[in-house]
mmCIF file of C-alpha atoms and ligand atoms in Angstrom:
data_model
loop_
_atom_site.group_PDB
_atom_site.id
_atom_site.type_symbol
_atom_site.label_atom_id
_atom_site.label_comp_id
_atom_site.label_asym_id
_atom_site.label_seq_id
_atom_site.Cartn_x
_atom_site.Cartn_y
_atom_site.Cartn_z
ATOM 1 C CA UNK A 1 30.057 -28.462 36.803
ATOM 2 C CA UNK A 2 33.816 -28.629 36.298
ATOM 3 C CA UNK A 3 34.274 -28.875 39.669
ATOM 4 C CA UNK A 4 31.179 -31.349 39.747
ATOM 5 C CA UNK A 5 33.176 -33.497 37.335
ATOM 6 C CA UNK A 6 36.109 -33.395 39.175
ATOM 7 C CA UNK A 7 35.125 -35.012 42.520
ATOM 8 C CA UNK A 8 33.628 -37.322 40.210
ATOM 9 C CA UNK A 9 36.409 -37.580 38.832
ATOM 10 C CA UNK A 10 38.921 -37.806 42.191
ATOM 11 C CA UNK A 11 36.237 -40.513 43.667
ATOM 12 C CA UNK A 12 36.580 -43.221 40.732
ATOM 13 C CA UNK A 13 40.044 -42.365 40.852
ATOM 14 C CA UNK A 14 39.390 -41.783 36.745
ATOM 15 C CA UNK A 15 42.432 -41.003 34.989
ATOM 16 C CA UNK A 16 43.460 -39.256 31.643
ATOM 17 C CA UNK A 17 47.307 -40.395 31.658
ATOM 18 C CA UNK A 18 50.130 -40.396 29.698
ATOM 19 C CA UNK A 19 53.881 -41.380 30.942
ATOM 20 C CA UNK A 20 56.445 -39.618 29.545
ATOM 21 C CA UNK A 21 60.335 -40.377 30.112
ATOM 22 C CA UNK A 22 62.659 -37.949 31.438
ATOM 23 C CA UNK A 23 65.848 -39.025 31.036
ATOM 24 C CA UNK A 24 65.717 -42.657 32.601
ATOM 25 C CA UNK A 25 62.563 -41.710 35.153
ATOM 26 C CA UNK A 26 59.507 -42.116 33.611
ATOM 27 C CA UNK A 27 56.594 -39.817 34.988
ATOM 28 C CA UNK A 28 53.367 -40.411 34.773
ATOM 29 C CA UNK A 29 51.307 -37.149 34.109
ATOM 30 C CA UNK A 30 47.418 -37.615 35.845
ATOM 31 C CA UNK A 31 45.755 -35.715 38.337
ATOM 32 C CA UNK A 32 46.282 -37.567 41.420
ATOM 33 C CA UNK A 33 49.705 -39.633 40.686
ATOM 34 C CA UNK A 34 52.278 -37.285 42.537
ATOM 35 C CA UNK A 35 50.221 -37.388 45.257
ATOM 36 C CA UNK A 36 49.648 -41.156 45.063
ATOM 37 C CA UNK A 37 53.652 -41.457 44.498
ATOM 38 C CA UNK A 38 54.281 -39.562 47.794
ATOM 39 C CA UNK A 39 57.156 -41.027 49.875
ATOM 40 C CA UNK A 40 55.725 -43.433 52.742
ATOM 41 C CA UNK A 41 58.388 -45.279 55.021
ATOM 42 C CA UNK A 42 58.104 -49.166 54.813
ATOM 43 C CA UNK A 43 56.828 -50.804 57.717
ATOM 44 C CA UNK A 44 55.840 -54.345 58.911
ATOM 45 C CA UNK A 45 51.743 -54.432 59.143
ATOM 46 C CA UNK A 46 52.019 -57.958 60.694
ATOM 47 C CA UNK A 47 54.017 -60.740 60.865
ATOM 48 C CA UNK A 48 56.019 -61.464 56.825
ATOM 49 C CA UNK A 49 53.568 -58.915 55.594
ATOM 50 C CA UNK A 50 55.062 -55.048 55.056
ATOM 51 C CA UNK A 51 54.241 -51.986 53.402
ATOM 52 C CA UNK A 52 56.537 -50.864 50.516
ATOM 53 C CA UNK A 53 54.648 -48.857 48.294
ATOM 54 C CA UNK A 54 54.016 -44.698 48.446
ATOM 55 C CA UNK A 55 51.367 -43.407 50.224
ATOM 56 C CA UNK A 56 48.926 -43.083 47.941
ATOM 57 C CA UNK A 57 49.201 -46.919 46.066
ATOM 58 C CA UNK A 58 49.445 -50.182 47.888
ATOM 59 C CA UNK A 59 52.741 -52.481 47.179
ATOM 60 C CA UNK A 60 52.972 -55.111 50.008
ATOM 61 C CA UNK A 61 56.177 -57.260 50.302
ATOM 62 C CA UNK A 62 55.586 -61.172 51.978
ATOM 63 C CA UNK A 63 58.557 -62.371 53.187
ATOM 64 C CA UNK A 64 60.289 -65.877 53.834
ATOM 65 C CA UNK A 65 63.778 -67.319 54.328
ATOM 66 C CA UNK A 66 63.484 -68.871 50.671
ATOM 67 C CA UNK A 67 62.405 -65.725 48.767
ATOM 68 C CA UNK A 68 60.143 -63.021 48.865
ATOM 69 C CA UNK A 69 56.525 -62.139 47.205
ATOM 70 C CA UNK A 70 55.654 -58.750 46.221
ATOM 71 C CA UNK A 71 52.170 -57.771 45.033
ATOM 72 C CA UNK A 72 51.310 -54.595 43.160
ATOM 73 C CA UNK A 73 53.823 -52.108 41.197
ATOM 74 C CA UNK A 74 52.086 -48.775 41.540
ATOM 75 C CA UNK A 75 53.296 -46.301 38.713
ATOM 76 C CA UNK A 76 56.252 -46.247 36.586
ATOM 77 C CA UNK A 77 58.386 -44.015 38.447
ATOM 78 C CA UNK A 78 57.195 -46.049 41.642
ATOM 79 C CA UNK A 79 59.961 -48.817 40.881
ATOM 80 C CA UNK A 80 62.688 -47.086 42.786
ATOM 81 C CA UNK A 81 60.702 -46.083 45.970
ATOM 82 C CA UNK A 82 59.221 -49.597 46.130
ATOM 83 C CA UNK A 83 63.072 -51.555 45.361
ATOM 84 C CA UNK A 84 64.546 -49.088 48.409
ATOM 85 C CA UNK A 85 61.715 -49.352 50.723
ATOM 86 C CA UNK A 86 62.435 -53.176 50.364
ATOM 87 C CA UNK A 87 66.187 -52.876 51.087
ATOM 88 C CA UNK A 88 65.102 -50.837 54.065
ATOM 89 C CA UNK A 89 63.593 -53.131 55.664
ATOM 90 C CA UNK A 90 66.609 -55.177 55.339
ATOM 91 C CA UNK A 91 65.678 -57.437 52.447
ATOM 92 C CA UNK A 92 67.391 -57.599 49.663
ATOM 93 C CA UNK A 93 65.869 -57.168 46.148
ATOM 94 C CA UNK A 94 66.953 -59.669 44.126
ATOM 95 C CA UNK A 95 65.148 -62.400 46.804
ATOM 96 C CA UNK A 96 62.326 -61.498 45.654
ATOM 97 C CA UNK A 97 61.082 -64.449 43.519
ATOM 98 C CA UNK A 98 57.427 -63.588 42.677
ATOM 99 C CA UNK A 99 55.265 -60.823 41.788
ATOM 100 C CA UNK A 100 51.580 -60.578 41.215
ATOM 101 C CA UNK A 101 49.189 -58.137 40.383
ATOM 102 C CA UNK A 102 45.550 -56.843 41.796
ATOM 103 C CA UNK A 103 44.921 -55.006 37.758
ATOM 104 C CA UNK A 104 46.754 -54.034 35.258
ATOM 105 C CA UNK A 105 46.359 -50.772 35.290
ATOM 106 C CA UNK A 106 49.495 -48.511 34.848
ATOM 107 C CA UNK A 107 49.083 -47.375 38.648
ATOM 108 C CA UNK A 108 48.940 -50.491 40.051
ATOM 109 C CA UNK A 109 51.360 -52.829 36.979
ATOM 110 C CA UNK A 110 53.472 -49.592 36.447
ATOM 111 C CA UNK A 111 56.704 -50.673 38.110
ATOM 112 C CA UNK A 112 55.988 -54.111 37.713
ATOM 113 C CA UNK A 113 58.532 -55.005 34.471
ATOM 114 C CA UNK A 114 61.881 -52.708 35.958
ATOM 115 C CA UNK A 115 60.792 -54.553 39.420
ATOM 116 C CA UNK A 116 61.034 -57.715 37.456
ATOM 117 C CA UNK A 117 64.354 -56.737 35.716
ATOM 118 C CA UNK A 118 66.295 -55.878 39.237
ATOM 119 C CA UNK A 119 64.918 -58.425 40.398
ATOM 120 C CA UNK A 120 64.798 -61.269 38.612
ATOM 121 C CA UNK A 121 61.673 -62.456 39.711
ATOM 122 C CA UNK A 122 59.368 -64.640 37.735
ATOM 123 C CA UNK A 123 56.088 -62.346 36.951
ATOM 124 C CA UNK A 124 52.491 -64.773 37.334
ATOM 125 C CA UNK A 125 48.646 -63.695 36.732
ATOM 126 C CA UNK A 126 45.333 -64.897 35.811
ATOM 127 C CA UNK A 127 44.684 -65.376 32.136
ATOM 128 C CA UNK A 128 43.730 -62.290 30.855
ATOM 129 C CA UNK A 129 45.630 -60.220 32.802
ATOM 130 C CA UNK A 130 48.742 -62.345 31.853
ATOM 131 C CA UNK A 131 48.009 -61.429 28.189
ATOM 132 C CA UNK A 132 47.966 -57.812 28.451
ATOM 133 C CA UNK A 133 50.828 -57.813 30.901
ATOM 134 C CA UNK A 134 52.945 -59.474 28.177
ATOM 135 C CA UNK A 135 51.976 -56.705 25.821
ATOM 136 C CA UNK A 136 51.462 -54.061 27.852
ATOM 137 C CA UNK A 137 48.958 -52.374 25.951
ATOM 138 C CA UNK A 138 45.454 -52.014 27.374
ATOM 139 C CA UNK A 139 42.972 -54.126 25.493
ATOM 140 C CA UNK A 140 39.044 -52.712 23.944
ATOM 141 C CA UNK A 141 38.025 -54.809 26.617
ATOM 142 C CA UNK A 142 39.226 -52.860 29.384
ATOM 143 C CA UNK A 143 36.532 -50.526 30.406
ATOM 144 C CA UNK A 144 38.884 -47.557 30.260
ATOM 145 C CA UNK A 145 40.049 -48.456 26.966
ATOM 146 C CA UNK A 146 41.158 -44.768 25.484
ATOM 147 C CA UNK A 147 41.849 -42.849 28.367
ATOM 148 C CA UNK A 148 44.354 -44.876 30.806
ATOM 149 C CA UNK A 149 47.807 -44.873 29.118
ATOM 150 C CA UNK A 150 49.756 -48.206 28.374
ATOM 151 C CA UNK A 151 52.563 -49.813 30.815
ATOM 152 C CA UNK A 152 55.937 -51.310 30.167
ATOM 153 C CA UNK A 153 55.464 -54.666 28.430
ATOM 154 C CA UNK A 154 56.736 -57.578 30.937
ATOM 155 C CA UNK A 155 58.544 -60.521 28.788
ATOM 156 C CA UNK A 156 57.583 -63.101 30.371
ATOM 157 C CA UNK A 157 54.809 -63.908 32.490
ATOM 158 C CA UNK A 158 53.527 -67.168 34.066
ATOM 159 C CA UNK A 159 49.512 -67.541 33.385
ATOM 160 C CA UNK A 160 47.572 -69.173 36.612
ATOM 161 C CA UNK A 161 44.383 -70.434 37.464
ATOM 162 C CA UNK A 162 41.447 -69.136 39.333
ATOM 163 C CA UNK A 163 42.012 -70.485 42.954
ATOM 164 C CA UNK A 164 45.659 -71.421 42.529
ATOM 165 C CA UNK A 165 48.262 -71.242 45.184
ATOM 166 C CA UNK A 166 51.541 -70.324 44.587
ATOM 167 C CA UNK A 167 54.509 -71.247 46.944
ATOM 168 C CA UNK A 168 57.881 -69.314 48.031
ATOM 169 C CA UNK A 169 59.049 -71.165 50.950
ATOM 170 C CA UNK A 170 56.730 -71.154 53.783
ATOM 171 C CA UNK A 171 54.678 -68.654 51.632
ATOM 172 C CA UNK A 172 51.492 -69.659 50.330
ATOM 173 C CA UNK A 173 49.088 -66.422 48.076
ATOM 174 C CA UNK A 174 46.061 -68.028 46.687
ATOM 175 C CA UNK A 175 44.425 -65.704 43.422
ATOM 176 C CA UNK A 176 41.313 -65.292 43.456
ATOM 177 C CA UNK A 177 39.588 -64.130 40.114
ATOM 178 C CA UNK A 178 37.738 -60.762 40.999
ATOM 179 C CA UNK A 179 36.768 -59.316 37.512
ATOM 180 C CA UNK A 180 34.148 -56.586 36.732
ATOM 181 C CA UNK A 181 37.039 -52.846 37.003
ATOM 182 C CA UNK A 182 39.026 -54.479 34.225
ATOM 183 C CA UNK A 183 37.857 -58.679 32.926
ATOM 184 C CA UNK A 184 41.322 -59.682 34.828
ATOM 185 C CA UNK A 185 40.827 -58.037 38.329
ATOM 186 C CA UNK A 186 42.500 -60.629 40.532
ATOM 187 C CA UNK A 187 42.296 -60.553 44.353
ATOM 188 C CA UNK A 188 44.897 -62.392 46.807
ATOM 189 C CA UNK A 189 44.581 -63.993 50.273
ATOM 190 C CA UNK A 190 47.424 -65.166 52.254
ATOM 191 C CA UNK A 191 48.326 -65.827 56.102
ATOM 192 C CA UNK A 192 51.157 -64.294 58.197
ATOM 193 C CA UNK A 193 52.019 -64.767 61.569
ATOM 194 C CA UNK A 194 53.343 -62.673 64.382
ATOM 195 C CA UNK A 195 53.910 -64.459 68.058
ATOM 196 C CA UNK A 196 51.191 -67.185 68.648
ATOM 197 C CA UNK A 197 48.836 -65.494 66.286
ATOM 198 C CA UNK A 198 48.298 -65.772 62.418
ATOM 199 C CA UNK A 199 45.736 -63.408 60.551
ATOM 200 C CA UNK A 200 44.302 -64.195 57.238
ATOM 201 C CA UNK A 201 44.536 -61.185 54.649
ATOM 202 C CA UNK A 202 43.009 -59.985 51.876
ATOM 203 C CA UNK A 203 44.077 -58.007 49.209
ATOM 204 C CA UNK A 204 40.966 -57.106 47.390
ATOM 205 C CA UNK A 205 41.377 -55.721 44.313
ATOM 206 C CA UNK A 206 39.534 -52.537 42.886
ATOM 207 C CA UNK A 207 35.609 -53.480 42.334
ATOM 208 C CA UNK A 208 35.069 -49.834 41.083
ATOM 209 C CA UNK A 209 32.825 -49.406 37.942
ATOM 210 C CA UNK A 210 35.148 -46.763 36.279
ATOM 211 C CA UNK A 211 35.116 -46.125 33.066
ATOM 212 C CA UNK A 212 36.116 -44.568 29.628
ATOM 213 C CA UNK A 213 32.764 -41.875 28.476
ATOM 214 C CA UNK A 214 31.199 -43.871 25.429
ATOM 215 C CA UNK A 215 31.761 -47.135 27.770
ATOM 216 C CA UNK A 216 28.371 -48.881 29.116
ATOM 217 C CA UNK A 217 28.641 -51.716 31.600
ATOM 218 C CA UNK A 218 25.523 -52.331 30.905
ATOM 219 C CA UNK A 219 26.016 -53.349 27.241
ATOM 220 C CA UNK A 220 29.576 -53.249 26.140
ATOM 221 C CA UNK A 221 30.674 -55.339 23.217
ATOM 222 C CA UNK A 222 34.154 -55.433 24.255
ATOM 223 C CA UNK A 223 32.834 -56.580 27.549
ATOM 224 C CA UNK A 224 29.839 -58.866 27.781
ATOM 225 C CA UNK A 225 29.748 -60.095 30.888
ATOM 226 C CA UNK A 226 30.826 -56.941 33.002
ATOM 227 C CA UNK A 227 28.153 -56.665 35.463
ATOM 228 C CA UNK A 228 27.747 -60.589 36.028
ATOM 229 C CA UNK A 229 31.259 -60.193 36.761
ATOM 230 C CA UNK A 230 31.309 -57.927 39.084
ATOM 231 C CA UNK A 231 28.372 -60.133 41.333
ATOM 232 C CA UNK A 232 31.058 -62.955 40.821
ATOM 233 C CA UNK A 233 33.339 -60.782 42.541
ATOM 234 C CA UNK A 234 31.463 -59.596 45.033
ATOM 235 C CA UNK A 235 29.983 -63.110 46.141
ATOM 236 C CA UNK A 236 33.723 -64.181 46.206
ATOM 237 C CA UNK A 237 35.175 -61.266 47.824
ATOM 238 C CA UNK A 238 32.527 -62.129 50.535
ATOM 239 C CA UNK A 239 33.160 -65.950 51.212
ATOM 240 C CA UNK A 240 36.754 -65.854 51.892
ATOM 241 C CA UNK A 241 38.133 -65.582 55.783
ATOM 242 C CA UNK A 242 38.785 -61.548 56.277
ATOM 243 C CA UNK A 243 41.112 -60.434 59.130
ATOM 244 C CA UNK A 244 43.164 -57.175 57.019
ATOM 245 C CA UNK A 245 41.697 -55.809 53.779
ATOM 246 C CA UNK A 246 44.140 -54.455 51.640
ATOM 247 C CA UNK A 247 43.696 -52.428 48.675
ATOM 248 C CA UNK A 248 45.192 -51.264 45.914
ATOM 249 C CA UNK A 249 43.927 -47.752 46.733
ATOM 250 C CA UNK A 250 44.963 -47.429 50.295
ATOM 251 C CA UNK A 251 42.673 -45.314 51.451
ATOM 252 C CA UNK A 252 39.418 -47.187 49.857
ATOM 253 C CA UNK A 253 40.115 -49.954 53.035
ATOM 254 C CA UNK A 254 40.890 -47.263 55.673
ATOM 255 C CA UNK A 255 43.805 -48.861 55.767
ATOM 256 C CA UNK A 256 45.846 -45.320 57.068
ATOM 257 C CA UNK A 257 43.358 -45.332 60.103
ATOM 258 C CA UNK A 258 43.781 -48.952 61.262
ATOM 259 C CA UNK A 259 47.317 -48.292 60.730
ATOM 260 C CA UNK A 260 47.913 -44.857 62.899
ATOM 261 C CA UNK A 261 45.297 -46.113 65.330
ATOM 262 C CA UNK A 262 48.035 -49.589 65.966
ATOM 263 C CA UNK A 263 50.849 -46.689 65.901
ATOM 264 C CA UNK A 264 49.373 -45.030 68.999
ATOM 265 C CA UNK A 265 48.334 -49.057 70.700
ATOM 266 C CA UNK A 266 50.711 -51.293 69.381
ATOM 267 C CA UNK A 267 47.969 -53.852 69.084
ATOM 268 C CA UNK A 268 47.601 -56.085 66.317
ATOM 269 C CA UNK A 269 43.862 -56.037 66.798
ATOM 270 C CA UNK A 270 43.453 -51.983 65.899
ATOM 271 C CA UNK A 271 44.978 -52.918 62.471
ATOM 272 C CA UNK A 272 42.256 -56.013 62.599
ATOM 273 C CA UNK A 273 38.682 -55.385 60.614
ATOM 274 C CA UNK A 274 36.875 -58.526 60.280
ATOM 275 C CA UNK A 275 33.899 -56.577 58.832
ATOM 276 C CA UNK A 276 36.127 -55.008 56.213
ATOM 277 C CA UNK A 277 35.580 -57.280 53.131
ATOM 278 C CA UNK A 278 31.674 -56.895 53.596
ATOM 279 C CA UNK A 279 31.601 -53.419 54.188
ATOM 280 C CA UNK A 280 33.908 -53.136 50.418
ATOM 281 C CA UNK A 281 31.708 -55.049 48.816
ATOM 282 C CA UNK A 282 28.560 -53.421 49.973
ATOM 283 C CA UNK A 283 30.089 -50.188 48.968
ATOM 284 C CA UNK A 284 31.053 -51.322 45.725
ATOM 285 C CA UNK A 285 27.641 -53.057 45.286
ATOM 286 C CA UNK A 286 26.129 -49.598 46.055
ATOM 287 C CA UNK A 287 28.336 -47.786 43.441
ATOM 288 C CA UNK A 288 27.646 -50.797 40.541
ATOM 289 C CA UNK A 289 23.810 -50.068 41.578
ATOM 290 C CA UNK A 290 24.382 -45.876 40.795
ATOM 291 C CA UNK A 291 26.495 -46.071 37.955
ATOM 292 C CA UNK A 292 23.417 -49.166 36.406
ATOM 293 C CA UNK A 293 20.880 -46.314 37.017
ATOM 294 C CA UNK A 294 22.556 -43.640 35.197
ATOM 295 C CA UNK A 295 23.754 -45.721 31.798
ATOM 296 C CA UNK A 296 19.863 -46.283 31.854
ATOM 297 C CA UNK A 297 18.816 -43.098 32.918
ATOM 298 C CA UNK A 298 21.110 -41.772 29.670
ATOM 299 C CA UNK A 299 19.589 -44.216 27.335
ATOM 300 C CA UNK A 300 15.772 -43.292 28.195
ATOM 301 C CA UNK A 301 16.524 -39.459 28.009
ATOM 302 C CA UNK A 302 18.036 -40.244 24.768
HETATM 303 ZN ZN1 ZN B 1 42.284 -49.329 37.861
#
């Protein structure tokens, strides 16, 4: 059983966290995060578009000669890794003029307000991730409300709309409102180019239904609308143009696979999945359609 519950445990990525400081480096304390936190050289996947996060949690730089856009912050003591992977690359941190955010969960937001104060960069999200990113303390709402810990509050953050695109030079990242993991999941789509060729990526944010015990996404009163959500997200995830998934969680993309199989090719088109987006959201579909059965299954036995 305990080992039952954790493989449950490791494969909603289900977290009992705190984050303690140690001097100036704060350290999160959860089963998976030094793992996640590992040390992963930066790297260009295509075109403006690199790597700059650890291993184990996605932080993608998008590069222009006006300023820079990074999305995701991974953990707290992710901040430094992701700030020197940038300067290795040759960029400098304070160009960056934008960050944004899949969820605002404390491994993916974690860095996000020291990233912001080296920086200098101007902080946007959707609405209700903007609030909680301003307080930094996770909301009833949130599905794993009691067990995920809070992040560093981030002074000042721009609210956006559902479909808006926001501009850095010749950058253009379009949010896409992707709720249903927390009510703010917000996924991002953007184009880079490398030679003749331009690829249109996603960055789909988490669509797993993970959750605190007593929490039902079936009937929550914090959160209404949780599974209709989630279908929202899945019918957009599946409309937009889908060269490269990215996600948060590497490794729920494959993204380590596409990227060693381009390392041995050097061809732009092993790191290509066109069939990525629907395969994620058929998997996440699949996992929604479990997790339903067993909230009822508890209530009947009950
Ligand atoms: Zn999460």
């Amino acid at each position: 059983m305990v080992r039952l519950l954790h493989a449950a445990a490791l494969a909603v990525g289900l977290l009992l966290a705190t984050t303690s400081t140690n001097g100036q480096q704060p350290t999160s304390v959860c089963g998976d995060c030094a793992e996640w936190n590992a040390r992963q050289e930066p790297f260009r996947i295509v075109g403006n578009t690199y790597y700059v996060g650890p291993r184990g949690l996605s932080a993608i730089l998008i590069t222009s000669d006006a300023g820079h856009v990074l999305l995701d912050g991974a953990l707290p003591e992710s901040a430094a890794g992701i700030a020197s992977s940038v300067r290795a690359l040759g960029f400098t941190v304070g160009d960056i003029r934008l960050i944004v955010n899949s969820h605002v969960h404390f491994d993916h937001a974690g860095a996000i307000a020291e990233l912001q104060r080296v920086s200098g960069a101007s902080v946007a999200a959707t609405s209700w991730s903007a609030g909680v990113l301003r307080t930094g303390a996770v909301p009833r709402s949130d599905p794993q409300f009691g067990v995920i810990s809070p992040i560093a509050a981030i002074p000042n953050v721009r609210t956006i709309g559902d479909r808006e695109t926001l501009r850095i030079g010749s950058i253009a990242i379009t949010a896409h409102e992707t709720p249903g993991h927390t009510p703010g999941g917000t996924s991002w789509t953007w184009q880079s180019c490398e030679d003749s060729r331009c690829v249109d990526f996603v960055y789909a944010d988490s669509l797993t239904p993970v959750s605190a015990d007593e929490f039902q996404f079936t009937r929550s009163r914090e959160y209404p609308n949780a599974l209709s959500d989630f279908e929202r997200s899945f019918a957009r995830l599946s409309s937009l143009q889908c060269d490269i998934l990215l996600t948060p969680h590497p490794s729920a993309s494959r993204f380590w696979q596409r990227v060693d199989k381009r390392q041995v090719t050097g061809s732009v088109d092993d790191i290509i999945d066109t069939g990525g987006c629907a395969r994620y959201v058929d998997n996440a579909r699949e996992r929604l359609l479990q997790r339903v059965k067993l909230e009822e299954a508890g209530r009947a036995s009950k």
